[in-house]
Amino acid sequence: MSDSLLIKGARVIDGTGAPWFPADVLVERGRIAAIGPMLDAPDAEPLEAQGRFLAPGFIDAHCHDDLIQLRQPGRPEKVAQGVSTVVVGNCSFGLYPQSPDSGGPLREHFGNLLGTVTTQETFTDFAGYRAALDGRGTAINLVSLVGHAALRLAVMGWQNRAATTEEREAMAALLAEQLRQGAHGLSLGLVYPPSAWADRAELVRLAEVVAEHGALLTAHVRSYEGGLIASVDEFLDLLKAGGASGLLSHLQAAGKPYWGSLPRAVERLEIARKGGTDVSFDMYPYPAGSSTILQLLPPSALAGGVEALLARMADADGLAALRRAVEGGEAPGDAGWESKIRLIGWENVRIGGVGEADLRPLEGLSLTEIAETAKESPFDTLVRLIRADRGRTNIVMFQLAEADLETALSHPLHMLGSDGLPRETGKPHPRAFGSFPRYLARAISGEGGLGLEDAVRHMTAVPAQRFGLSDRGLVRPGMVADLTLFTADVADRATFQDPTQPPHGITDLLVAGQFVLRDGGHTGARPGKALTRA
């Protein structure tokens, strides 16, 4: 096979938002060598695009693929969507760093969101995680953020309190080491314990470290419900106080009482940018979200970790307090917390994936359906599932308005992230399998207020700039040849009932000039790598 490739007759969408144009594209030694009409490269392997669109490889700006990238390095569901790079470590969840005593708590924390993690799948530092990825080989590239939870667990464990000065400095030093090793930034998960228990002093100190290294601070903010505006303002305050650049994760307004509030949140970001704060946001193209079942509980319920939660649930008074929180919204120790159940109802919470195999028949069912079959209250169903699965259950929550979603997806500060929660079994949210073709199809059909070229920009150049990937995200000579070919009838096929169906219309994907998808078939090549910050 030639070390050069000539893609002929493509409709090139270069990632800038400019109109597509017809051109040939020459790839040599993993990079784009030339772009133009009627290119002559007799030694290059030819590929007839036949009028298909050619775009930069798509960048998933927000996902939770940390573990699946180790277990399934071929990444079939991402390759099928034209995704050449994923960003992991989001919402404070990551597989590193761990101290000699924090490996167990770290595996528990990550496992609550994505299922069982083995002792070989958490790491002392980013260098160890990177070595494990690159040692296995991977089809696509990976950008890694440091999860705030890992820092807290390494220094403080599952303690529900503010950090001391010494503990803040220990976390700052641990973060600095990961950034020196090439991690791209820090992610906060301010609704997820233990990240949720950090005070302003801790968060500002960590933001300062991020800024000192020219890295990025991302955040799942404290509330996407009634506290959305205050939570956006808190994040903007952290960025300003710490001097960091920021990315607000999956910006949304959750719960029908708060639908219509998203434009105000976006306006806060616009005002901050005018004042000199570098901030943007990501979002996925679906009206439902997904998380751990433990998000239905107030953060204080997780003080001490899952074992302590289970012990409190075994106590009549502790269980009664949880019932008052979940059903009545009464959580005195959790200022600003709102019960998801009160906002969206039991019927809008569906089981996506479980850790225990004997619970799998419940996947795809709502908590209401499970409770009716078992002839018990939905709260009792919730408690039973948490006990049986030890908190490792994934849920899908139908909670967003299409109008708010459209506001986010069409905004210039937006970049596309799937926020996928991949497991090897179950009925997960279809966003892990369809986000990118879905976004393209919306643009091609005229839905959503964005043209095709702008939609591609939100998936390529915008996230590439945000994460400092200066040699990716554009179809330009000299850039790494991460390239996607797709047809005008591209479409997602994954549904909430059948969420793992592959999309239609994405035919080819090159990573560093090598085919990982060709004529719709996976090649088995693994040219990707863990990318490090320059």
Coordinates of C-alpha atoms in Angstrom, one line a residue, residues 3 19-20 35 37 54 127 140 169 195 262 277 324 332 341 391-392 473 509 530:
D3 CA 2.2 5.9 1.9
P19 CA -18.9 27.0 2.1
W20 CA -17.9 23.6 0.8
I35 CA -5.6 20.6 -1.7
P37 CA -8.5 20.9 -8.3
L54 CA -14.8 15.5 3.1
A127 CA 1.8 8.9 32.3
I140 CA -8.6 7.0 17.5
E169 CA -1.7 22.5 48.3
S195 CA -16.1 17.1 43.9
L262 CA -31.2 28.6 28.8
T277 CA -13.2 35.7 30.5
R324 CA -37.9 12.9 52.5
P332 CA -31.1 20.4 54.9
I341 CA -37.7 13.0 40.9
G391 CA -24.7 2.2 43.1
R392 CA -23.4 1.1 39.8
G473 CA -9.6 20.3 13.1
L509 CA -12.4 7.7 8.4
A530 CA -3.1 9.7 23.6

